[in-house]
PDB file of N, CA and C in Angstrom:
ATOM      1  N   MET O 171     111.902 101.776 101.205  1.00  0.00           N
ATOM      2  CA  MET O 171     111.026 102.313 101.870  1.00  0.00           C
ATOM      3  C   MET O 171     110.652 103.607 101.705  1.00  0.00           C
ATOM      4  N   ASP O 172     109.300 104.028 101.313  1.00  0.00           N
ATOM      5  CA  ASP O 172     109.377 105.371 101.202  1.00  0.00           C
ATOM      6  C   ASP O 172     108.971 106.676 102.178  1.00  0.00           C
ATOM      7  N   LYS O 173     109.008 107.680 102.012  1.00  0.00           N
ATOM      8  CA  LYS O 173     109.203 108.507 102.800  1.00  0.00           C
ATOM      9  C   LYS O 173     107.720 108.503 103.727  1.00  0.00           C
ATOM     10  N   ARG O 174     106.657 108.377 103.223  1.00  0.00           N
ATOM     11  CA  ARG O 174     105.480 108.014 103.932  1.00  0.00           C
ATOM     12  C   ARG O 174     105.681 107.073 104.951  1.00  0.00           C
ATOM     13  N   ASP O 175     106.387 106.021 104.524  1.00  0.00           N
ATOM     14  CA  ASP O 175     106.326 104.844 105.528  1.00  0.00           C
ATOM     15  C   ASP O 175     107.290 105.145 106.805  1.00  0.00           C
ATOM     16  N   THR O 176     108.237 106.154 106.384  1.00  0.00           N
ATOM     17  CA  THR O 176     109.167 106.319 107.399  1.00  0.00           C
ATOM     18  C   THR O 176     108.416 107.120 108.399  1.00  0.00           C
ATOM     19  N   TYR O 177     107.503 108.273 108.085  1.00  0.00           N
ATOM     20  CA  TYR O 177     106.755 109.163 108.625  1.00  0.00           C
ATOM     21  C   TYR O 177     105.915 108.567 109.692  1.00  0.00           C
ATOM     22  N   ALA O 178     105.113 107.224 109.058  1.00  0.00           N
ATOM     23  CA  ALA O 178     104.145 106.627 109.562  1.00  0.00           C
ATOM     24  C   ALA O 178     104.736 105.418 110.849  1.00  0.00           C
ATOM     25  N   LEU O 179     105.934 105.267 110.751  1.00  0.00           N
ATOM     26  CA  LEU O 179     106.573 104.051 111.504  1.00  0.00           C
ATOM     27  C   LEU O 179     107.122 104.862 112.758  1.00  0.00           C
ATOM     28  N   ARG O 180     107.721 106.487 112.392  1.00  0.00           N
ATOM     29  CA  ARG O 180     107.921 107.096 113.503  1.00  0.00           C
ATOM     30  C   ARG O 180     106.450 107.615 114.482  1.00  0.00           C
ATOM     31  N   ARG O 181     105.897 107.882 113.830  1.00  0.00           N
ATOM     32  CA  ARG O 181     104.516 107.937 114.266  1.00  0.00           C
ATOM     33  C   ARG O 181     104.099 106.894 115.409  1.00  0.00           C
ATOM     34  N   LEU O 182     104.232 105.777 114.846  1.00  0.00           N
ATOM     35  CA  LEU O 182     103.730 104.710 115.517  1.00  0.00           C
ATOM     36  C   LEU O 182     104.718 104.422 116.879  1.00  0.00           C
ATOM     37  N   CYS O 183     105.986 104.814 116.298  1.00  0.00           N
ATOM     38  CA  CYS O 183     106.966 104.608 117.593  1.00  0.00           C
ATOM     39  C   CYS O 183     106.648 105.333 118.945  1.00  0.00           C
ATOM     40  N   LEU O 184     106.567 106.486 118.406  1.00  0.00           N
ATOM     41  CA  LEU O 184     106.401 107.973 119.367  1.00  0.00           C
ATOM     42  C   LEU O 184     105.043 107.699 120.061  1.00  0.00           C
ATOM     43  N   LYS O 185     103.937 107.393 119.246  1.00  0.00           N
ATOM     44  CA  LYS O 185     102.514 107.211 120.093  1.00  0.00           C
ATOM     45  C   LYS O 185     102.485 106.240 121.019  1.00  0.00           C
ATOM     46  N   ALA O 186     103.287 104.923 120.785  1.00  0.00           N
ATOM     47  CA  ALA O 186     103.447 103.758 121.432  1.00  0.00           C
ATOM     48  C   ALA O 186     104.186 104.056 122.741  1.00  0.00           C
ATOM     49  N   ALA O 187     105.602 104.803 122.493  1.00  0.00           N
ATOM     50  CA  ALA O 187     106.451 105.300 123.707  1.00  0.00           C
ATOM     51  C   ALA O 187     105.418 105.995 124.709  1.00  0.00           C
ATOM     52  N   VAL O 188     104.651 107.051 123.901  1.00  0.00           N
ATOM     53  CA  VAL O 188     103.961 108.026 124.921  1.00  0.00           C
ATOM     54  C   VAL O 188     102.880 107.366 125.695  1.00  0.00           C
ATOM     55  N   LEU O 189     102.237 106.613 125.185  1.00  0.00           N
ATOM     56  CA  LEU O 189     101.164 105.511 125.648  1.00  0.00           C
ATOM     57  C   LEU O 189     101.682 104.629 126.759  1.00  0.00           C
ATOM     58  N   ALA O 190     102.786 104.151 126.368  1.00  0.00           N
ATOM     59  CA  ALA O 190     103.324 103.163 127.537  1.00  0.00           C
ATOM     60  C   ALA O 190     104.070 104.182 128.645  1.00  0.00           C
ATOM     61  N   ALA O 191     104.630 105.214 128.451  1.00  0.00           N
ATOM     62  CA  ALA O 191     104.859 105.895 129.822  1.00  0.00           C
ATOM     63  C   ALA O 191     103.828 106.537 130.272  1.00  0.00           C
ATOM     64  N   LEU O 192     102.601 106.852 129.636  1.00  0.00           N
ATOM     65  CA  LEU O 192     101.612 106.958 130.850  1.00  0.00           C
ATOM     66  C   LEU O 192     100.858 106.027 131.592  1.00  0.00           C
ATOM     67  N   ALA O 193     101.053 104.846 130.790  1.00  0.00           N
ATOM     68  CA  ALA O 193     100.554 103.590 131.404  1.00  0.00           C
ATOM     69  C   ALA O 193     101.417 103.562 132.762  1.00  0.00           C
ATOM     70  N   LEU O 194     102.682 103.543 132.636  1.00  0.00           N
ATOM     71  CA  LEU O 194     103.919 103.214 133.748  1.00  0.00           C
ATOM     72  C   LEU O 194     103.481 104.448 134.644  1.00  0.00           C
ATOM     73  N   ALA O 195     103.096 105.636 134.375  1.00  0.00           N
ATOM     74  CA  ALA O 195     102.898 106.622 135.160  1.00  0.00           C
ATOM     75  C   ALA O 195     101.907 106.762 136.382  1.00  0.00           C
ATOM     76  N   ARG O 196     100.929 106.098 135.948  1.00  0.00           N
ATOM     77  CA  ARG O 196      99.679 106.083 136.729  1.00  0.00           C
ATOM     78  C   ARG O 196     100.319 105.108 137.810  1.00  0.00           C
ATOM     79  N   VAL O 197     100.118 103.917 137.569  1.00  0.00           N
ATOM     80  CA  VAL O 197     100.533 102.936 138.944  1.00  0.00           C
ATOM     81  C   VAL O 197     101.483 101.640 138.031  1.00  0.00           C
ATOM     82  N   PRO O 198     102.787 101.804 138.707  1.00  0.00           N
ATOM     83  CA  PRO O 198     103.917 101.024 137.931  1.00  0.00           C
ATOM     84  C   PRO O 198     103.217  99.582 138.117  1.00  0.00           C
ATOM     85  N   SER O 199     103.033  99.192 139.337  1.00  0.00           N
ATOM     86  CA  SER O 199     102.480  97.830 139.325  1.00  0.00           C
ATOM     87  C   SER O 199     101.460  97.441 138.596  1.00  0.00           C
ATOM     88  N   SER O 200     100.545  98.129 137.843  1.00  0.00           N
ATOM     89  CA  SER O 200      99.480  97.844 136.768  1.00  0.00           C
ATOM     90  C   SER O 200      99.902  97.975 135.893  1.00  0.00           C
ATOM     91  N   PHE O 201     101.215  98.168 135.052  1.00  0.00           N
ATOM     92  CA  PHE O 201     101.297  98.867 133.930  1.00  0.00           C
ATOM     93  C   PHE O 201     100.964  97.812 132.859  1.00  0.00           C
ATOM     94  N   ARG O 202     100.756  96.716 132.817  1.00  0.00           N
ATOM     95  CA  ARG O 202     100.263  95.936 131.745  1.00  0.00           C
ATOM     96  C   ARG O 202      98.606  96.014 131.663  1.00  0.00           C
ATOM     97  N   ASP O 203      98.014  95.979 132.488  1.00  0.00           N
ATOM     98  CA  ASP O 203      96.581  96.257 132.482  1.00  0.00           C
ATOM     99  C   ASP O 203      96.396  97.992 131.893  1.00  0.00           C
ATOM    100  N   ASN O 204      96.952  98.821 132.084  1.00  0.00           N
ATOM    101  CA  ASN O 204      97.138 100.204 131.737  1.00  0.00           C
ATOM    102  C   ASN O 204      97.425 100.386 130.582  1.00  0.00           C
ATOM    103  N   ALA O 205      98.503  99.744 130.002  1.00  0.00           N
ATOM    104  CA  ALA O 205      99.191  99.762 128.638  1.00  0.00           C
ATOM    105  C   ALA O 205      97.902  98.923 127.539  1.00  0.00           C
ATOM    106  N   GLY O 206      97.596  97.562 128.126  1.00  0.00           N
ATOM    107  CA  GLY O 206      96.420  97.203 127.312  1.00  0.00           C
ATOM    108  C   GLY O 206      95.725  97.894 126.777  1.00  0.00           C
ATOM    109  N   LEU O 207      94.855  98.873 127.762  1.00  0.00           N
ATOM    110  CA  LEU O 207      93.801  99.455 128.014  1.00  0.00           C
ATOM    111  C   LEU O 207      94.344 100.688 127.027  1.00  0.00           C
ATOM    112  N   LEU O 208      95.164 101.344 127.061  1.00  0.00           N
ATOM    113  CA  LEU O 208      95.773 102.694 126.221  1.00  0.00           C
ATOM    114  C   LEU O 208      95.927 102.030 125.084  1.00  0.00           C
ATOM    115  N   PHE O 209      96.704 101.018 124.509  1.00  0.00           N
ATOM    116  CA  PHE O 209      96.612 100.755 123.245  1.00  0.00           C
ATOM    117  C   PHE O 209      95.411  99.735 122.627  1.00  0.00           C
ATOM    118  N   ALA O 210      94.398  99.478 123.121  1.00  0.00           N
ATOM    119  CA  ALA O 210      93.278  99.095 122.610  1.00  0.00           C
ATOM    120  C   ALA O 210      92.407 100.527 122.096  1.00  0.00           C
ATOM    121  N   PHE O 211      92.547 101.300 122.854  1.00  0.00           N
ATOM    122  CA  PHE O 211      91.989 102.539 122.486  1.00  0.00           C
ATOM    123  C   PHE O 211      92.730 103.568 121.730  1.00  0.00           C
ATOM    124  N   ALA O 212      93.912 103.058 121.297  1.00  0.00           N
ATOM    125  CA  ALA O 212      94.611 103.904 120.283  1.00  0.00           C
ATOM    126  C   ALA O 212      94.296 102.947 118.905  1.00  0.00           C
ATOM    127  N   ALA O 213      94.331 101.571 118.956  1.00  0.00           N
ATOM    128  CA  ALA O 213      93.701 100.872 117.998  1.00  0.00           C
ATOM    129  C   ALA O 213      92.290 101.465 117.427  1.00  0.00           C
ATOM    130  N   LEU O 214      91.540 101.594 118.534  1.00  0.00           N
ATOM    131  CA  LEU O 214      89.940 102.025 118.073  1.00  0.00           C
ATOM    132  C   LEU O 214      90.165 103.413 117.210  1.00  0.00           C
ATOM    133  N   PHE O 215      90.769 104.477 117.994  1.00  0.00           N
ATOM    134  CA  PHE O 215      91.042 105.485 117.347  1.00  0.00           C
ATOM    135  C   PHE O 215      91.763 105.654 116.198  1.00  0.00           C
ATOM    136  N   ASP O 216      93.083 104.877 115.631  1.00  0.00           N
ATOM    137  CA  ASP O 216      93.352 104.795 114.566  1.00  0.00           C
ATOM    138  C   ASP O 216      92.402 104.322 113.722  1.00  0.00           C
ATOM    139  N   ALA O 217      91.523 103.142 113.866  1.00  0.00           N
ATOM    140  CA  ALA O 217      90.757 102.715 113.071  1.00  0.00           C
ATOM    141  C   ALA O 217      89.693 103.758 112.687  1.00  0.00           C
ATOM    142  N   ALA O 218      89.229 104.409 113.711  1.00  0.00           N
ATOM    143  CA  ALA O 218      88.401 105.748 113.262  1.00  0.00           C
ATOM    144  C   ALA O 218      88.848 106.775 112.347  1.00  0.00           C
ATOM    145  N   ILE O 219      90.276 106.911 112.475  1.00  0.00           N
ATOM    146  CA  ILE O 219      91.115 108.011 111.586  1.00  0.00           C
ATOM    147  C   ILE O 219      91.080 107.246 110.146  1.00  0.00           C
ATOM    148  N   ALA O 220      91.252 106.025 110.274  1.00  0.00           N
ATOM    149  CA  ALA O 220      91.439 105.632 108.681  1.00  0.00           C
ATOM    150  C   ALA O 220      89.945 105.632 107.983  1.00  0.00           C
ATOM    151  N   ILE O 221      88.857 105.319 108.895  1.00  0.00           N
ATOM    152  CA  ILE O 221      87.323 105.441 108.239  1.00  0.00           C
ATOM    153  C   ILE O 221      87.145 106.892 107.723  1.00  0.00           C
ATOM    154  N   VAL O 222      87.726 107.613 108.715  1.00  0.00           N
ATOM    155  CA  VAL O 222      87.305 109.095 108.020  1.00  0.00           C
ATOM    156  C   VAL O 222      88.141 109.674 107.134  1.00  0.00           C
ATOM    157  N   ARG O 223      89.352 108.827 106.946  1.00  0.00           N
ATOM    158  CA  ARG O 223      90.048 109.498 105.601  1.00  0.00           C
ATOM    159  C   ARG O 223      89.958 108.624 104.579  1.00  0.00           C
ATOM    160  N   SER O 224      89.186 107.351 104.909  1.00  0.00           N
ATOM    161  CA  SER O 224      88.843 106.776 103.663  1.00  0.00           C
ATOM    162  C   SER O 224      89.857 106.142 103.263  1.00  0.00           C
ATOM    163  N   GLU O 225      90.834 105.540 103.978  1.00  0.00           N
ATOM    164  CA  GLU O 225      92.000 104.877 103.504  1.00  0.00           C
ATOM    165  C   GLU O 225      91.473 103.184 102.996  1.00  0.00           C
ATOM    166  N   ARG O 226      92.349 102.697 102.253  1.00  0.00           N
ATOM    167  CA  ARG O 226      91.917 101.493 101.953  1.00  0.00           C
ATOM    168  C   ARG O 226      92.709 100.517 102.875  1.00  0.00           C
ATOM    169  N   VAL O 227      92.120  99.276 103.131  1.00  0.00           N
ATOM    170  CA  VAL O 227      92.772  98.560 104.193  1.00  0.00           C
ATOM    171  C   VAL O 227      94.098  97.552 103.514  1.00  0.00           C
ATOM    172  N   THR O 228      94.060  97.376 102.119  1.00  0.00           N
ATOM    173  CA  THR O 228      95.260  96.774 101.632  1.00  0.00           C
ATOM    174  C   THR O 228      95.960  97.774 100.885  1.00  0.00           C
ATOM    175  N   GLY O 229      97.154  98.035 100.700  1.00  0.00           N
ATOM    176  CA  GLY O 229      97.909  98.947 100.086  1.00  0.00           C
ATOM    177  C   GLY O 229      99.407  98.865  99.837  1.00  0.00           C
ATOM    178  N   ARG O 230      99.674  99.498  99.441  1.00  0.00           N
ATOM    179  CA  ARG O 230     101.484  99.442  99.625  1.00  0.00           C
ATOM    180  C   ARG O 230     101.962 100.190 100.726  1.00  0.00           C
ATOM    181  N   ASN O 231     101.583 101.491 101.101  1.00  0.00           N
ATOM    182  CA  ASN O 231     102.129 102.147 102.052  1.00  0.00           C
ATOM    183  C   ASN O 231     101.480 101.904 103.527  1.00  0.00           C
ATOM    184  N   PHE O 232     102.208 101.966 104.446  1.00  0.00           N
ATOM    185  CA  PHE O 232     101.994 101.969 105.993  1.00  0.00           C
ATOM    186  C   PHE O 232     100.762 103.051 106.130  1.00  0.00           C
ATOM    187  N   THR O 233      99.367 102.508 106.494  1.00  0.00           N
ATOM    188  CA  THR O 233      98.456 103.285 106.654  1.00  0.00           C
ATOM    189  C   THR O 233      97.931 103.141 108.551  1.00  0.00           C
ATOM    190  N   TYR O 234      96.855 104.343 108.374  1.00  0.00           N
ATOM    191  CA  TYR O 234      96.366 103.937 110.106  1.00  0.00           C
ATOM    192  C   TYR O 234      95.790 102.623 110.339  1.00  0.00           C
ATOM    193  N   TRP O 235      95.198 102.080 109.103  1.00  0.00           N
ATOM    194  CA  TRP O 235      94.440 100.627 109.366  1.00  0.00           C
ATOM    195  C   TRP O 235      95.591  99.688 110.041  1.00  0.00           C
ATOM    196  N   ASP O 236      97.316  99.820 109.307  1.00  0.00           N
ATOM    197  CA  ASP O 236      98.427  98.733 109.818  1.00  0.00           C
ATOM    198  C   ASP O 236      98.666  99.570 111.407  1.00  0.00           C
ATOM    199  N   GLU O 237      98.351 100.493 111.342  1.00  0.00           N
ATOM    200  CA  GLU O 237      99.029 101.120 112.811  1.00  0.00           C
ATOM    201  C   GLU O 237      97.637 100.473 113.676  1.00  0.00           C
ATOM    202  N   ALA O 238      96.462 100.530 113.415  1.00  0.00           N
ATOM    203  CA  ALA O 238      95.436 100.190 114.403  1.00  0.00           C
ATOM    204  C   ALA O 238      95.562  98.631 114.839  1.00  0.00           C
ATOM    205  N   ALA O 239      96.097  97.644 113.470  1.00  0.00           N
ATOM    206  CA  ALA O 239      96.487  96.808 113.734  1.00  0.00           C
ATOM    207  C   ALA O 239      97.471  96.267 114.781  1.00  0.00           C
ATOM    208  N   VAL O 240      98.511  96.973 114.763  1.00  0.00           N
ATOM    209  CA  VAL O 240      99.611  96.971 115.711  1.00  0.00           C
ATOM    210  C   VAL O 240      99.288  97.037 117.036  1.00  0.00           C
ATOM    211  N   PHE O 241      98.635  98.016 117.336  1.00  0.00           N
ATOM    212  CA  PHE O 241      98.189  98.368 118.430  1.00  0.00           C
ATOM    213  C   PHE O 241      96.925  97.525 118.999  1.00  0.00           C
ATOM    214  N   ALA O 242      96.396  96.903 118.055  1.00  0.00           N
ATOM    215  CA  ALA O 242      95.464  95.862 118.785  1.00  0.00           C
ATOM    216  C   ALA O 242      96.287  94.468 118.973  1.00  0.00           C
ATOM    217  N   LEU O 243      97.166  94.088 118.318  1.00  0.00           N
ATOM    218  CA  LEU O 243      98.153  93.062 118.584  1.00  0.00           C
ATOM    219  C   LEU O 243      98.843  93.307 119.730  1.00  0.00           C
ATOM    220  N   MET O 244      99.298  94.572 120.114  1.00  0.00           N
ATOM    221  CA  MET O 244      99.939  94.880 121.249  1.00  0.00           C
ATOM    222  C   MET O 244      98.924  94.924 122.626  1.00  0.00           C
ATOM    223  N   ALA O 245      97.758  95.534 122.405  1.00  0.00           N
ATOM    224  CA  ALA O 245      96.902  95.362 123.197  1.00  0.00           C
ATOM    225  C   ALA O 245      96.719  93.802 123.583  1.00  0.00           C
ATOM    226  N   THR O 246      96.156  92.971 122.917  1.00  0.00           N
ATOM    227  CA  THR O 246      96.108  91.653 122.760  1.00  0.00           C
ATOM    228  C   THR O 246      97.046  90.725 123.515  1.00  0.00           C
ATOM    229  N   ALA O 247      98.264  91.305 123.303  1.00  0.00           N
ATOM    230  CA  ALA O 247      99.465  90.460 123.726  1.00  0.00           C
ATOM    231  C   ALA O 247      99.611  90.922 125.487  1.00  0.00           C
ATOM    232  N   LEU O 248      99.651  92.064 125.607  1.00  0.00           N
ATOM    233  CA  LEU O 248      99.520  92.380 127.130  1.00  0.00           C
ATOM    234  C   LEU O 248      98.320  91.934 127.898  1.00  0.00           C
ATOM    235  N   MET O 249      97.288  91.733 127.087  1.00  0.00           N
ATOM    236  CA  MET O 249      96.108  91.405 128.003  1.00  0.00           C
ATOM    237  C   MET O 249      96.141  89.728 128.382  1.00  0.00           C
ATOM    238  N   LEU O 250      96.864  89.111 127.558  1.00  0.00           N
ATOM    239  CA  LEU O 250      97.066  87.464 127.496  1.00  0.00           C
ATOM    240  C   LEU O 250      98.123  87.122 128.247  1.00  0.00           C
ATOM    241  N   VAL O 251      99.078  87.835 128.558  1.00  0.00           N
ATOM    242  CA  VAL O 251     100.532  87.800 129.362  1.00  0.00           C
ATOM    243  C   VAL O 251      99.919  87.369 130.791  1.00  0.00           C
TER     244      VAL O 251
END
């Protein structure tokens, strides 16, 4: 695993933890809806960053496209449950 990949994975975990904490802080009973919405916005934001940075969708390293895909998957999973 490359040094850039470990940095990107740490960034992803930290971002997911902060967004989950924010979703839980608002109203704990609607965590699923709040977290799903925040994860969807994070996916859009990461896709926008990937476009601005002209990152390739396919590559060997973990990019903002991969991070956007993870957040989109997490948002979809929370919306479907």
